[in-house]
Short mmCIF file of C-alpha atoms in Angstrom, two decimals:
data_model
loop_
_atom_site.label_atom_id
_atom_site.label_comp_id
_atom_site.label_asym_id
_atom_site.label_seq_id
_atom_site.Cartn_x
_atom_site.Cartn_y
_atom_site.Cartn_z
CA VAL A 1 -84.07 -219.63 -105.94
CA GLN A 2 -80.74 -217.97 -105.18
CA LEU A 3 -80.18 -214.74 -103.31
CA GLN A 4 -77.09 -212.54 -103.41
CA ALA A 5 -76.76 -209.81 -100.82
CA SER A 6 -74.28 -206.97 -101.30
CA GLY A 7 -73.54 -203.43 -100.24
CA GLY A 8 -72.17 -203.96 -96.77
CA GLY A 9 -69.06 -202.27 -95.49
CA LEU A 10 -67.47 -200.13 -92.80
CA VAL A 11 -69.11 -196.80 -92.03
CA GLN A 12 -68.89 -194.24 -89.25
CA SER A 13 -71.71 -193.68 -86.81
CA GLY A 14 -74.37 -191.53 -88.43
CA GLY A 15 -73.47 -192.70 -91.91
CA SER A 16 -75.49 -194.51 -94.54
CA LEU A 17 -75.34 -197.70 -96.56
CA ARG A 18 -77.64 -199.31 -99.08
CA LEU A 19 -77.86 -203.07 -99.17
CA SER A 20 -79.07 -204.95 -102.22
CA CYS A 21 -80.46 -208.45 -102.53
CA ALA A 22 -80.61 -209.85 -106.05
CA ALA A 23 -82.82 -212.88 -106.59
CA SER A 24 -82.93 -215.49 -109.30
CA GLY A 25 -85.61 -218.07 -109.92
CA GLY A 26 -88.45 -216.17 -111.52
CA ILE A 27 -90.75 -215.75 -108.53
CA PHE A 28 -89.41 -212.51 -107.10
CA SER A 29 -92.41 -210.34 -107.92
CA PHE A 30 -94.76 -212.76 -106.15
CA ALA A 31 -92.62 -213.16 -103.04
CA ASP A 32 -92.28 -211.31 -99.76
CA MET A 33 -88.75 -210.08 -99.10
CA ALA A 34 -87.17 -209.43 -95.72
CA TRP A 35 -83.91 -208.41 -94.13
CA TYR A 36 -82.57 -209.94 -90.94
CA ARG A 37 -79.33 -209.37 -89.09
CA GLN A 38 -77.13 -211.27 -86.71
CA ALA A 39 -74.61 -209.63 -84.44
CA PRO A 40 -71.76 -211.63 -82.87
CA GLY A 41 -73.02 -213.79 -80.02
CA LYS A 42 -76.66 -212.91 -80.69
CA GLN A 43 -79.56 -214.56 -82.42
CA ARG A 44 -80.64 -213.54 -85.88
CA GLU A 45 -83.27 -210.83 -85.66
CA PHE A 46 -85.87 -209.33 -87.97
CA VAL A 47 -85.05 -205.94 -89.46
CA ALA A 48 -87.58 -205.18 -92.20
CA LYS A 49 -90.01 -206.80 -94.60
CA ILE A 50 -91.76 -205.80 -97.80
CA THR A 51 -94.64 -207.81 -99.14
CA SER A 52 -95.30 -208.67 -102.77
CA SER A 53 -97.86 -205.86 -102.72
CA ASP A 54 -95.22 -203.36 -101.56
CA SER A 55 -96.32 -203.07 -97.94
CA PRO A 56 -93.32 -202.48 -95.63
CA SER A 57 -92.84 -203.22 -91.95
CA TYR A 58 -89.90 -202.61 -89.62
CA ALA A 59 -88.40 -203.60 -86.32
CA ASN A 60 -88.81 -200.85 -83.76
CA SER A 61 -85.04 -200.52 -83.49
CA VAL A 62 -84.71 -199.36 -87.10
CA LYS A 63 -88.02 -197.60 -87.70
CA GLY A 64 -87.47 -194.11 -89.06
CA ARG A 65 -83.85 -194.84 -90.04
CA PHE A 66 -84.08 -197.77 -92.47
CA THR A 67 -86.20 -198.05 -95.60
CA ILE A 68 -86.93 -201.28 -97.43
CA SER A 69 -87.90 -201.24 -101.09
CA ARG A 70 -88.02 -203.50 -104.11
CA ASP A 71 -87.63 -203.30 -107.87
CA ASN A 72 -89.48 -206.18 -109.48
CA ALA A 73 -88.03 -205.37 -112.90
CA LYS A 74 -84.54 -205.99 -111.48
CA ASN A 75 -85.54 -208.83 -109.12
CA THR A 76 -83.85 -206.89 -106.37
CA ALA A 77 -84.74 -205.76 -102.87
CA TYR A 78 -82.98 -202.92 -101.10
CA LEU A 79 -82.39 -201.77 -97.56
CA GLN A 80 -81.45 -198.11 -97.26
CA MET A 81 -79.85 -197.58 -93.88
CA ASN A 82 -79.43 -194.03 -92.60
CA GLY A 83 -78.33 -192.78 -89.21
CA LEU A 84 -76.34 -195.92 -88.58
CA LYS A 85 -75.32 -196.72 -85.02
CA PRO A 86 -72.64 -199.05 -83.66
CA GLU A 87 -75.42 -201.37 -82.48
CA ASP A 88 -76.41 -201.86 -86.12
CA THR A 89 -73.17 -203.77 -86.65
CA ALA A 90 -74.06 -207.26 -87.84
CA VAL A 91 -74.17 -209.59 -90.78
CA TYR A 92 -77.27 -208.72 -92.76
CA TYR A 93 -79.21 -211.46 -94.53
CA CYS A 94 -82.01 -211.24 -97.04
CA LYS A 95 -84.84 -213.73 -97.11
CA LEU A 96 -87.34 -214.55 -99.82
CA THR A 97 -90.59 -216.23 -98.84
CA ARG A 98 -92.04 -218.29 -101.65
CA PRO A 99 -95.76 -217.57 -102.07
CA ILE A 100 -98.48 -220.13 -101.28
CA ILE A 101 -96.16 -222.78 -99.80
CA GLY A 102 -94.35 -220.28 -97.58
CA MET A 103 -90.88 -221.72 -98.11
CA ASP A 104 -88.01 -219.45 -97.10
CA TYR A 105 -84.76 -218.92 -98.98
CA TRP A 106 -81.76 -217.12 -97.48
CA GLY A 107 -78.84 -215.26 -98.97
CA LYS A 108 -75.30 -215.59 -97.62
CA GLY A 109 -75.19 -212.27 -95.85
CA THR A 110 -73.21 -209.07 -96.04
CA GLN A 111 -71.22 -207.55 -93.19
CA VAL A 112 -72.12 -204.10 -91.91
CA THR A 113 -69.75 -202.53 -89.41
CA VAL A 114 -70.49 -199.16 -87.81
CA SER A 115 -67.65 -197.49 -85.95
CA SER A 116 -68.23 -195.03 -83.15
#
């Protein structure tokens, strides 16, 4: 399984970005997908998750601003980020959790920078 995250960039406070995570390996539709982020000097933290049955969940810090989705036909998960704040600045990583055995796979990350 390989994951490729993209869509990061520099945006002003209040702006929007959409991150994409493209997966290879043939198990995407059976896997849970999640986004995490890591700001400089901080631990990686959970942002959002979508299960194989399309059930989303969010960290409180992004609830109401971010939307996670998936397109099984394209083997891609998305994170729509609206109302971005400077504290959202981080490297964003996608994670695929392999069903049954629960093994996690991580992408390389994409930088999101929100200027005030």
